[in-house]
């Protein structure tokens, strides 16, 4: 049976999260069998044939002039049409902002279960089992599905994108759907982008976050400098956001963003459970804190006990020196 | 204008997690139950809309065991007019079951705005609001960080947070909205509100849930991250930190 993957695009480009979902679909197909089929909704083909390399054997494309932006009703219709056509055993989404909104709509239309924001998938006795963090990351719930298809959304940056393989050029098949944007009762008027050129926290490879121990908003210049040297995005604890030092969009944690970068540097952050909920699935965690008993050291791979005002500038210089050496 | 705010009682995030003897659920013994923090933003916004209009009704609705009535009272104390309790045996349902039961109840009400928190901080599923919208055939805007209602209350313009920006969405009522932190600053219940809440009605309705679409196989504590290493003290530790990040972790 097939595995269907929702191919998320933005501005006419396939997003990395879609490649991650394809990567997991290819791994699942090794045990569950079946072709990996992609479904995409877009204003025009975002270069889907290139996904053959990522393991897709067929791509279904629903186009509409209004699909340049996320259009919930139309996108949901496209995925449902693909499900009816392909009859997959599993449908994978990314738990991105779009996937978080879209997947439950598809689940309700199909009347099937959805396991959201998963960090692991396994096949046991022929059954798909999805693992998902719950209770602020303090426990992991494993769920099975009572019907088909099984819908799953995957936490961004947790699953490895599909490696390039020698897949042929897959067929890109138009998917006919009825969609009348005039009848849609919700429509995107505009998309306001935040700070230009800034990589979003949920997509960043490296994040440097600052906490209340930095004592004031002006001291984030030091965090910005380290982030610039590392090519990182700046994050913050809630204490900092509540104090108005940083915008809410920068907050990492349970009531902020859930991130899984390859490197997370926590500077002067104590490591409260609600902060850990948002970053403990990062691949490598570095903590810089003057308190050797700070809970952040319990989850950090590498720690430096010391004053951020000394350690951070020294680290920035060392990284710059490393960059200069190439 | 009738607004319904769907709220959930959740375990406080400070709760120490202990797995129950069934190996699948949270042991409720030492749990402090609270109103889901995101739902507070939803309640607050509904109250502000009612207050700005100078008329209308805000109904809070919750599905769960007998215990959820304390959370409904909290919402009534904030200023909601009345409550509906969809009473279950208390066993934790999965999202589609919840959405179906709530949609069935909402079908009978002529609510113009159906509010939710963007997700519940216990299972973080974020599924019920869009599911309810689909089941009712209503439009839905999730993760709403700002909202303006048109003067005739037939339309709203909502801003939702997405990666790297905000989507500005125009939506026609009746609509389902889910609230993000930052939408407003929720009020605290006043003493007067708490007293008044005691007299406000809670309409208790027994519900039988549809069969579950998901089955919890197990609940377990996460695999502990292998204990980290303090690479050193102060600025002197920087060369070693850079070395391990480059050579061992290979992340820079
Ligand atoms: C429902 C709920 C949701 C929440 N959601 C979130 C969330 O999404 N994200 C989040 O972050 N928090 C969240 N919190 C808040 C959380 O509980 C903590 O209060 C918060 O994370 C603390 O932020 P902090 O670590 O920056 O500050 P603090 O806890 O005050 O820690 C400051 C740290 O800085 C260190 N320090 C001080 N000076 C220096 C120095 N010169 N050099 C080095 N280190 C120094 C101190 O040793 C200390 O460890 C939530 C709380 C609740 C109740």
Coordinates of C-alpha atoms and ligand atoms in Angstrom, one line a residue:
Chain A
X1 CA 0.0 0.0 0.0
X2 CA 1.1 3.5 -0.8
X3 CA 2.5 6.1 1.6
X4 CA 1.2 9.6 0.7
X5 CA 3.2 12.7 1.6
X6 CA 1.9 16.2 1.7
X7 CA 4.5 18.3 -0.1
X8 CA 4.5 21.7 1.5
X9 CA 5.6 24.6 -0.7
X10 CA 6.1 28.3 0.0
X11 CA 6.5 30.9 -2.6
X12 CA 6.8 28.3 -5.3
X13 CA 9.5 26.3 -3.6
X14 CA 9.3 22.9 -2.0
X15 CA 10.1 23.4 1.7
X16 CA 12.7 21.4 3.6
X17 CA 10.0 20.0 5.9
X18 CA 8.5 18.2 2.9
X19 CA 11.8 16.6 2.2
X20 CA 12.0 15.4 5.8
X21 CA 8.5 13.8 5.4
X22 CA 9.6 12.2 2.2
X23 CA 12.7 10.8 3.9
X24 CA 10.6 9.2 6.6
X25 CA 8.1 7.9 4.0
X26 CA 11.0 6.2 2.2
X27 CA 12.1 4.6 5.5
X28 CA 8.6 3.5 6.3
X29 CA 8.1 2.1 2.8
X30 CA 11.1 -0.3 3.5
X31 CA 8.9 -2.1 6.1
X32 CA 5.4 -1.3 5.0
X33 CA 6.0 -1.5 1.3
X34 CA 4.3 0.5 -1.4
X35 CA 5.2 3.4 -3.5
X36 CA 5.8 6.9 -2.0
X37 CA 3.4 9.4 -3.6
X38 CA 3.5 13.1 -3.0
X39 CA 0.6 15.5 -3.2
X40 CA 1.1 19.2 -3.6
X41 CA -1.3 22.2 -3.8
X42 CA 0.3 25.2 -5.5
X43 CA -0.3 28.0 -8.0
X44 CA 2.2 26.4 -10.4
X45 CA 4.5 23.3 -10.3
X46 CA 7.2 24.1 -7.7
X47 CA 9.6 21.7 -9.5
X48 CA 8.1 18.5 -8.2
X49 CA 9.9 16.2 -10.7
X50 CA 13.1 16.8 -8.7
X51 CA 11.6 14.9 -5.8
X52 CA 12.2 11.6 -7.6
X53 CA 15.7 11.9 -6.2
X54 CA 14.1 12.1 -2.7
X55 CA 12.2 8.8 -3.3
X56 CA 8.8 9.9 -4.6
X57 CA 7.6 7.7 -7.4
X58 CA 4.6 9.8 -8.3
X59 CA 3.5 13.3 -7.6
X60 CA 0.0 14.6 -7.7
X61 CA -0.4 18.4 -8.2
X62 CA -3.5 20.4 -7.6
X63 CA -3.1 23.8 -9.1
X64 CA -5.3 26.9 -8.6
X65 CA -4.5 30.6 -9.0
X66 CA -5.4 31.1 -5.3
X67 CA -3.0 28.4 -4.1
X68 CA 0.0 30.8 -4.0
X69 CA -0.9 31.3 -0.3
X70 CA -2.1 28.6 2.1
X71 CA -5.8 28.1 1.3
X72 CA -7.1 25.7 3.9
X73 CA -10.3 24.5 2.2
X74 CA -8.6 24.0 -1.2
X75 CA -5.5 22.4 0.2
X76 CA -7.6 20.0 2.3
X77 CA -9.7 19.1 -0.7
X78 CA -6.5 18.3 -2.6
X79 CA -5.2 16.0 0.0
X80 CA -8.6 14.2 0.4
X81 CA -8.7 13.8 -3.4
X82 CA -5.2 12.3 -3.4
X83 CA -6.2 9.9 -0.6
X84 CA -9.2 8.8 -2.6
X85 CA -7.1 8.2 -5.6
X86 CA -4.1 6.5 -4.0
X87 CA -5.7 4.8 -1.0
X88 CA -2.6 5.1 1.1
X89 CA -2.0 3.2 4.4
X90 CA -0.3 6.3 5.8
X91 CA -0.4 10.0 5.1
X92 CA 2.5 12.2 6.3
X93 CA 2.5 15.9 7.0
X94 CA 5.0 18.2 8.6
X95 CA 3.9 19.6 11.9
X96 CA 4.8 23.1 10.5
X97 CA 2.3 26.0 10.9
X98 CA 0.6 24.8 7.8
X99 CA 0.6 21.1 8.6
X100 CA -0.7 21.8 12.1
X101 CA -3.7 23.6 10.6
X102 CA -4.2 21.3 7.6
X103 CA -3.8 17.8 8.9
X104 CA -6.7 17.9 11.4
X105 CA -9.0 19.2 8.7
X106 CA -8.1 16.3 6.5
X107 CA -8.5 13.9 9.4
X108 CA -12.0 15.2 10.2
X109 CA -13.0 15.0 6.5
X110 CA -11.8 11.4 6.3
X111 CA -13.1 10.5 9.8
X112 CA -9.7 9.0 10.8
X113 CA -7.1 9.6 13.5
X114 CA -4.2 11.9 13.4
X115 CA -1.1 11.7 15.6
X116 CA 0.3 15.2 15.7
X117 CA 3.8 16.5 16.1
X118 CA 5.5 13.1 16.2
X119 CA 9.2 12.6 16.9
X120 CA 9.3 8.9 16.0
X121 CA 7.5 6.3 13.9
X122 CA 7.8 2.5 14.1
X123 CA 6.1 -0.5 12.6
X124 CA 5.4 -3.2 15.1
X125 CA 3.6 -6.4 14.1
X126 CA 2.5 -4.6 10.9
X127 CA 1.0 -1.7 12.8
X128 CA 2.2 1.8 12.6
X129 CA 3.1 3.3 16.1
X130 CA 3.7 7.0 16.4
X131 CA 5.6 8.5 19.3
X132 CA 4.8 12.0 20.5
X133 CA 6.0 14.1 23.4
X134 CA 3.3 15.1 25.9
X135 CA 3.1 16.9 29.2
X136 CA 5.7 19.5 28.3
X137 CA 8.0 16.8 27.0
X138 CA 8.0 15.1 30.4
X139 CA 6.5 11.9 28.8
X140 CA 6.2 10.2 25.5
X141 CA 2.9 8.8 24.3
X142 CA 2.9 6.0 21.7
X143 CA -0.3 5.8 19.7
X144 CA -1.8 3.3 17.2
X145 CA -4.5 3.9 14.7
X146 CA -7.9 2.1 14.6
X147 CA -8.7 3.0 11.0
X148 CA -7.0 3.8 7.7
X149 CA -5.3 5.8 6.5
X150 CA -3.1 6.7 9.5
X151 CA -2.5 10.4 9.5
X152 CA 0.8 11.7 11.1
X153 CA 2.4 15.1 11.4
X154 CA 6.2 15.1 12.0
X155 CA 8.0 17.6 14.2
X156 CA 10.2 19.7 11.9
X157 CA 13.9 19.1 11.9
X158 CA 13.6 15.8 13.8
X159 CA 13.5 13.5 10.7
X160 CA 16.4 13.4 8.3
X161 CA 15.5 14.6 4.7
X162 CA 15.7 11.9 2.1
X163 CA 19.2 11.4 0.8
X164 CA 19.6 11.9 -2.9
X165 CA 19.2 8.5 -4.7
X166 CA 19.1 7.5 -8.3
X167 CA 15.3 7.7 -8.6
X168 CA 14.0 8.3 -12.0
X169 CA 12.0 11.4 -12.9
X170 CA 8.6 10.7 -11.4
X171 CA 5.4 11.4 -13.2
X172 CA 3.8 14.7 -12.1
X173 CA 0.1 14.1 -12.5
X174 CA -2.5 16.9 -12.4
X175 CA -5.0 16.3 -9.6
X176 CA -8.4 17.7 -10.5
X177 CA -10.3 19.3 -7.6
X178 CA -13.3 21.6 -7.5
X179 CA -12.3 24.8 -5.8
X180 CA -14.1 28.1 -5.9
X181 CA -12.2 30.8 -3.8
X182 CA -15.2 33.1 -4.1
X183 CA -17.1 30.6 -2.0
X184 CA -14.4 30.2 0.6
X185 CA -15.3 31.9 3.8
X186 CA -11.8 32.4 4.9
X187 CA -9.1 33.9 2.7
X188 CA -5.6 35.2 3.1
X189 CA -5.4 38.9 2.4
X190 CA -1.7 39.2 2.8
X191 CA 1.3 37.6 4.5
X192 CA 3.4 39.9 6.5
X193 CA 7.0 38.8 6.8
X194 CA 9.0 39.4 10.0
X195 CA 12.5 40.7 10.0
X196 CA 13.7 40.3 6.4
X197 CA 16.3 37.6 5.8
X198 CA 15.9 36.1 9.3
X199 CA 15.6 32.3 9.3
X200 CA 12.6 31.3 11.4
X201 CA 13.4 29.6 14.7
X202 CA 11.6 26.4 13.7
X203 CA 13.7 26.2 10.6
X204 CA 17.1 27.3 12.0
X205 CA 20.0 24.9 12.0
X206 CA 21.6 26.7 14.9
X207 CA 19.9 28.8 17.6
X208 CA 21.4 31.0 20.3
X209 CA 18.9 31.8 23.0
X210 CA 19.2 34.3 25.8
X211 CA 17.6 34.3 29.2
X212 CA 16.9 36.6 32.1
X213 CA 20.4 36.3 33.3
X214 CA 21.4 38.7 30.6
X215 CA 19.9 41.5 32.8
X216 CA 18.6 43.8 30.0
X217 CA 17.6 44.0 26.4
X218 CA 20.8 45.9 25.4
X219 CA 22.9 42.9 26.3
X220 CA 21.2 40.9 23.5
X221 CA 23.7 42.6 21.2
X222 CA 26.2 40.1 22.6
X223 CA 23.8 37.2 21.7
X224 CA 23.2 38.7 18.2
X225 CA 26.9 38.8 17.7
X226 CA 27.4 35.2 18.6
X227 CA 24.4 34.2 16.4
X228 CA 25.9 36.2 13.5
X229 CA 29.2 34.4 13.8
X230 CA 27.5 31.0 13.9
X231 CA 24.9 31.8 11.2
X232 CA 22.3 31.2 13.9
X233 CA 18.8 32.6 14.8
X234 CA 18.3 34.3 18.1
X235 CA 15.8 32.8 20.6
X236 CA 14.7 33.8 24.1
X237 CA 13.2 32.4 27.2
X238 CA 9.7 33.5 28.3
X239 CA 11.1 35.6 31.2
X240 CA 12.8 37.7 28.6
X241 CA 9.7 38.0 26.3
X242 CA 7.5 38.8 29.3
X243 CA 9.9 41.6 30.3
X244 CA 9.5 43.0 26.8
X245 CA 13.2 42.6 25.9
X246 CA 12.4 40.4 22.8
X247 CA 9.2 39.9 20.7
X248 CA 7.0 36.9 21.4
X249 CA 8.0 35.3 18.1
X250 CA 11.5 34.7 19.6
X251 CA 10.2 32.7 22.5
X252 CA 11.2 29.1 22.7
X253 CA 9.2 26.7 24.9
X254 CA 5.9 25.3 25.6
X255 CA 4.0 28.6 25.1
X256 CA 6.5 29.6 22.4
X257 CA 8.1 27.7 19.6
X258 CA 9.1 24.1 19.5
X259 CA 12.5 23.8 17.9
X260 CA 14.9 21.0 17.0
X261 CA 18.0 22.6 15.6
X262 CA 21.3 20.7 15.3
X263 CA 22.8 23.1 17.8
X264 CA 21.0 25.0 20.6
X265 CA 23.0 27.3 22.8
X266 CA 21.2 28.4 25.9
X267 CA 22.8 31.5 27.5
X268 CA 21.8 32.5 31.0
X269 CA 18.6 30.4 30.9
X270 CA 17.8 28.3 33.9
X271 CA 16.2 25.5 32.1
X272 CA 12.6 25.5 33.4
X273 CA 10.5 22.6 32.3
X274 CA 8.4 24.8 30.0
X275 CA 11.6 26.0 28.3
X276 CA 12.9 22.5 27.9
X277 CA 9.6 21.4 26.4
X278 CA 10.4 23.6 23.4
X279 CA 14.0 22.6 22.8
X280 CA 14.9 19.3 24.3
X281 CA 14.7 17.5 21.0
X282 CA 17.6 19.6 19.7
X283 CA 20.5 17.4 18.5
X284 CA 23.2 19.1 20.5
X285 CA 22.6 21.4 23.5
X286 CA 25.2 23.8 24.9
X287 CA 24.5 25.6 28.2
X288 CA 26.3 28.7 29.5
X289 CA 25.3 29.6 33.0
X290 CA 27.0 30.8 36.1
X291 CA 25.0 28.5 38.4
X292 CA 26.5 25.0 38.3
X293 CA 23.2 23.6 39.6
X294 CA 21.0 25.2 36.9
X295 CA 18.6 22.5 35.6
X296 CA 19.7 23.4 32.0
X297 CA 22.9 21.4 32.6
X298 CA 20.9 18.2 33.0
X299 CA 19.8 18.3 29.4
X300 CA 23.0 20.0 28.0
X301 CA 25.5 17.9 26.1
X302 CA 28.2 20.4 26.8
X303 CA 28.2 23.0 29.6
X304 CA 30.3 26.0 30.5
X305 CA 29.9 27.2 34.1
X306 CA 30.6 30.9 34.0
X307 CA 29.6 34.5 33.5
X308 CA 27.9 34.9 30.1
X309 CA 29.4 38.4 29.8
X310 CA 32.9 36.8 29.7
X311 CA 32.1 33.5 28.0
X312 CA 29.9 34.7 25.1
X313 CA 32.3 37.4 23.7
X314 CA 35.2 34.9 23.9
X315 CA 33.1 32.2 22.1
X316 CA 32.1 34.7 19.4
X317 CA 35.8 35.6 18.8
X318 CA 36.7 31.9 18.7
X319 CA 34.0 31.1 16.2
X320 CA 35.0 34.1 14.1
X321 CA 38.6 32.9 14.1
X322 CA 37.4 29.4 13.0
X323 CA 35.3 31.0 10.2
X324 CA 38.3 33.0 9.1
X325 CA 40.4 29.8 8.8
X326 CA 37.6 28.4 6.7
Chain B
X1 CA -24.4 37.6 19.5
X2 CA -23.7 34.2 21.0
X3 CA -20.1 33.2 21.4
X4 CA -19.0 29.7 22.7
X5 CA -15.6 29.2 24.2
X6 CA -14.5 25.6 24.4
X7 CA -12.1 25.0 27.3
X8 CA -10.1 22.1 28.7
X9 CA -9.0 21.2 32.1
X10 CA -5.3 20.2 32.0
X11 CA -2.6 19.1 34.3
X12 CA -0.4 22.0 35.5
X13 CA 2.8 22.0 33.5
X14 CA 4.7 22.0 36.8
X15 CA 3.2 18.6 37.6
X16 CA 5.6 15.7 38.2
X17 CA 4.6 13.1 35.6
X18 CA 3.9 9.7 37.0
X19 CA 2.5 7.0 34.7
X20 CA -0.6 5.2 36.0
X21 CA -0.5 1.5 36.6
X22 CA -2.2 0.9 33.2
X23 CA 1.0 2.1 31.6
X24 CA -1.0 4.3 29.3
X25 CA -2.2 7.4 31.2
X26 CA -1.1 10.0 33.7
X27 CA -1.5 9.0 37.3
X28 CA -3.9 11.7 38.5
X29 CA -3.1 11.5 42.2
X30 CA -0.7 14.3 42.7
X31 CA -1.9 16.4 39.7
X32 CA -3.0 20.1 40.1
X33 CA -5.7 20.8 37.5
X34 CA -5.8 24.1 35.8
X35 CA -7.6 25.9 33.0
X36 CA -5.5 25.4 29.8
X37 CA -3.5 28.6 29.5
X38 CA -4.3 29.2 25.9
X39 CA -8.0 29.0 26.6
X40 CA -7.7 32.0 28.9
X41 CA -6.8 34.1 25.8
X42 CA -9.9 32.7 24.1
X43 CA -12.2 33.5 27.0
X44 CA -10.7 37.0 27.4
X45 CA -11.3 37.8 23.7
X46 CA -14.9 36.6 23.8
X47 CA -15.5 38.7 26.9
X48 CA -14.0 41.8 25.3
X49 CA -16.1 41.3 22.2
X50 CA -19.3 41.0 24.3
X51 CA -18.3 44.1 26.4
X52 CA -17.5 46.2 23.2
X53 CA -20.9 45.2 21.8
X54 CA -22.6 45.9 25.1
X55 CA -24.7 42.8 24.5
X56 CA -24.5 39.2 23.7
X57 CA -23.7 36.0 25.6
X58 CA -20.5 34.1 26.3
X59 CA -21.0 30.4 27.0
X60 CA -18.1 28.2 28.1
X61 CA -18.2 24.5 27.2
X62 CA -16.0 21.7 28.4
X63 CA -15.9 18.0 27.9
X64 CA -14.7 15.7 30.6
X65 CA -15.4 13.9 33.9
X66 CA -17.1 15.5 36.9
X67 CA -13.9 17.3 37.9
X68 CA -14.0 19.8 35.0
X69 CA -16.8 21.8 36.6
X70 CA -14.2 23.5 38.8
X71 CA -12.5 24.8 35.6
X72 CA -15.9 25.8 34.2
X73 CA -16.5 27.8 37.4
X74 CA -13.1 29.6 36.9
X75 CA -14.3 30.7 33.5
X76 CA -17.6 31.8 34.8
X77 CA -15.7 33.8 37.5
X78 CA -13.8 35.5 34.7
X79 CA -17.1 36.7 33.3
X80 CA -18.7 34.0 31.1
X81 CA -22.5 33.9 31.4
X82 CA -23.2 30.2 31.6
X83 CA -21.6 26.8 31.1
X84 CA -22.2 23.6 29.3
X85 CA -20.6 20.4 30.7
X86 CA -20.4 17.5 28.2
X87 CA -20.0 14.8 30.8
X88 CA -17.9 11.7 30.1
X89 CA -16.7 8.9 32.4
X90 CA -13.4 10.8 32.6
X91 CA -11.3 8.5 30.5
X92 CA -9.0 10.6 28.3
X93 CA -10.6 10.7 24.8
X94 CA -8.6 11.3 21.6
X95 CA -9.1 14.5 19.5
X96 CA -11.6 13.3 16.9
X97 CA -13.8 11.9 19.6
X98 CA -13.8 15.2 21.3
X99 CA -14.4 17.2 18.1
X100 CA -17.3 15.0 17.2
X101 CA -19.0 15.4 20.6
X102 CA -18.4 19.2 20.6
X103 CA -19.6 19.6 17.1
X104 CA -22.8 17.7 17.8
X105 CA -23.5 20.0 20.7
X106 CA -22.6 23.2 18.8
X107 CA -24.9 22.2 15.9
X108 CA -27.8 23.0 18.1
X109 CA -26.5 26.5 19.1
X110 CA -26.5 29.5 16.9
X111 CA -23.0 30.7 17.9
X112 CA -21.3 33.2 15.7
X113 CA -17.9 32.8 17.1
X114 CA -16.5 29.5 18.4
X115 CA -13.4 30.0 20.4
X116 CA -10.7 27.6 21.5
X117 CA -7.1 27.8 22.7
X118 CA -4.6 27.0 20.0
X119 CA -3.7 23.8 21.8
X120 CA -4.0 22.1 25.2
X121 CA -0.7 22.0 27.1
X122 CA -1.2 18.4 28.2
X123 CA -1.2 16.5 24.9
X124 CA -0.4 19.5 22.6
X125 CA -2.4 18.0 19.8
X126 CA -3.9 21.3 18.4
X127 CA -6.5 19.3 16.5
X128 CA -9.9 19.9 18.0
X129 CA -10.5 23.5 16.6
X130 CA -10.0 22.7 12.9
X131 CA -11.8 19.4 13.3
X132 CA -14.9 21.0 14.8
X133 CA -14.8 23.6 12.0
X134 CA -14.8 20.9 9.4
X135 CA -17.5 18.9 11.0
X136 CA -19.7 22.0 11.2
X137 CA -18.7 23.3 7.8
X138 CA -17.5 26.5 9.3
X139 CA -14.4 28.4 8.3
X140 CA -11.5 28.3 10.8
X141 CA -8.5 30.4 11.6
X142 CA -6.0 28.9 14.0
X143 CA -3.2 30.4 16.1
X144 CA -4.9 33.9 16.2
X145 CA -2.7 36.6 17.6
X146 CA -4.9 39.6 16.7
X147 CA -8.5 40.1 15.6
X148 CA -10.8 42.9 14.5
X149 CA -14.5 42.3 14.1
X150 CA -16.4 44.3 11.4
X151 CA -18.9 46.8 12.7
X152 CA -21.9 44.6 11.6
X153 CA -20.2 41.5 13.1
X154 CA -20.5 39.5 10.0
X155 CA -16.8 39.3 9.3
X156 CA -13.5 39.4 11.1
X157 CA -9.9 40.0 10.1
X158 CA -7.5 37.7 12.1
X159 CA -3.8 37.5 12.1
X160 CA -2.2 34.1 12.6
X161 CA 1.4 33.3 13.3
X162 CA 3.3 31.3 10.8
X163 CA 7.0 30.7 10.2
X164 CA 8.7 34.0 9.6
X165 CA 5.6 36.2 9.6
X166 CA 1.9 36.6 10.0
X167 CA -1.0 35.6 7.7
X168 CA -3.8 38.1 7.6
X169 CA -7.0 36.2 7.1
X170 CA -10.5 37.5 6.4
X171 CA -13.2 35.2 7.7
X172 CA -16.9 35.2 7.4
X173 CA -18.9 34.4 10.5
X174 CA -19.9 31.9 11.9
X175 CA -16.3 30.9 12.4
X176 CA -14.0 28.8 14.5
X177 CA -11.0 30.6 16.0
X178 CA -8.1 29.3 18.1
X179 CA -6.2 31.8 20.3
X180 CA -2.5 32.3 20.6
X181 CA -0.6 33.8 23.4
X182 CA -0.3 37.6 22.9
X183 CA -3.9 38.0 21.6
X184 CA -4.7 39.9 24.8
X185 CA -3.8 40.0 28.5
X186 CA -6.4 37.7 30.3
X187 CA -8.0 39.2 33.3
X188 CA -8.0 37.7 36.7
X189 CA -11.3 36.7 38.3
X190 CA -12.4 39.4 40.7
X191 CA -13.9 38.4 44.1
X192 CA -17.2 39.7 42.9
X193 CA -16.8 37.5 39.8
X194 CA -16.0 34.5 41.9
X195 CA -19.1 35.0 44.1
X196 CA -21.3 35.6 41.0
X197 CA -19.9 32.4 39.3
X198 CA -21.4 30.3 42.1
X199 CA -24.9 31.2 41.0
X200 CA -24.3 30.9 37.3
X201 CA -25.8 27.8 35.6
X202 CA -23.8 24.8 34.5
X203 CA -25.9 22.7 32.1
X204 CA -24.7 19.1 32.5
X205 CA -25.2 16.8 29.6
X206 CA -24.1 13.2 29.5
X207 CA -22.3 12.3 26.3
X208 CA -21.4 9.0 24.8
X209 CA -18.3 9.2 22.7
X210 CA -17.8 7.7 19.2
X211 CA -15.3 4.9 19.1
X212 CA -11.7 6.2 19.2
X213 CA -9.6 6.8 16.0
X214 CA -6.4 6.6 18.0
X215 CA -5.4 4.2 20.7
X216 CA -2.7 5.0 23.3
X217 CA -0.4 2.0 23.4
X218 CA 1.9 3.4 26.1
X219 CA 2.9 6.4 28.1
X220 CA 6.5 6.5 29.3
X221 CA 9.1 8.9 30.6
X222 CA 11.4 10.0 27.8
X223 CA 14.7 8.3 27.4
X224 CA 17.1 10.5 29.5
X225 CA 19.6 12.4 27.4
X226 CA 23.0 10.9 28.1
X227 CA 24.5 13.0 30.9
X228 CA 26.3 16.1 29.5
X229 CA 29.7 17.2 30.2
X230 CA 30.9 20.4 31.8
X231 CA 33.8 21.3 29.5
X232 CA 35.1 24.0 31.9
X233 CA 34.7 27.2 33.8
X234 CA 34.5 30.7 32.3
X235 CA 36.1 32.1 29.2
X236 CA 39.0 29.6 29.6
X237 CA 36.6 26.8 28.6
X238 CA 36.0 28.3 25.2
X239 CA 38.7 26.6 23.2
X240 CA 37.6 23.2 24.5
X241 CA 34.0 24.0 23.8
X242 CA 34.8 24.9 20.2
X243 CA 36.8 21.8 19.8
X244 CA 34.1 19.4 21.0
X245 CA 31.4 21.2 19.0
X246 CA 33.6 20.8 15.9
X247 CA 35.3 17.5 16.4
X248 CA 32.8 15.4 18.5
X249 CA 29.4 16.8 17.8
X250 CA 30.3 18.1 14.4
X251 CA 27.8 20.9 14.6
X252 CA 30.0 23.9 13.7
Ligands
LIG1 C1 2.2 27.8 31.7 C2 3.6 28.2 31.6 C3 4.2 28.3 30.3 C4 5.5 28.7 30.2 N1 6.1 28.7 28.9 C5 7.4 29.0 28.8 C6 8.0 29.0 27.5 O1 7.4 28.7 26.5 N2 9.3 29.3 27.4 C7 10.1 29.6 28.5 O2 11.3 29.9 28.4 N3 9.5 29.6 29.7 C8 8.2 29.4 29.9 N4 7.6 29.5 31.1 C9 8.4 30.1 32.2 C10 9.4 29.2 32.9 O3 8.8 28.5 33.9 C11 10.5 30.1 33.5 O4 10.0 31.0 34.3 C12 11.4 30.8 32.4 O5 11.8 29.9 31.4 C13 12.6 31.4 33.1 O6 13.4 32.1 32.1 P1 14.9 32.2 32.3 O7 15.6 30.9 32.4 O8 15.4 33.2 31.3 O9 15.0 33.0 33.7 P2 15.5 32.5 35.1 O10 14.8 31.3 35.5 O11 15.5 33.7 36.0 O12 17.0 32.1 34.9 C14 18.1 32.9 34.7 C15 19.3 32.1 34.6 O13 20.4 33.0 34.3 C16 21.6 32.6 35.0 N5 22.4 33.8 35.1 C17 22.2 34.9 35.8 N6 23.2 35.8 35.5 C18 24.1 35.1 34.7 C19 25.3 35.5 34.1 N7 25.9 36.7 34.3 N8 26.0 34.6 33.3 C20 25.4 33.4 33.1 N9 24.3 33.0 33.7 C21 23.6 33.9 34.4 C22 21.0 32.2 36.4 O14 21.9 31.3 37.0 C23 19.7 31.5 36.0 O15 19.9 30.1 35.8 C24 6.3 29.1 31.3 C25 5.7 29.0 32.6 C26 4.4 28.6 32.7 C27 3.8 28.5 34.1

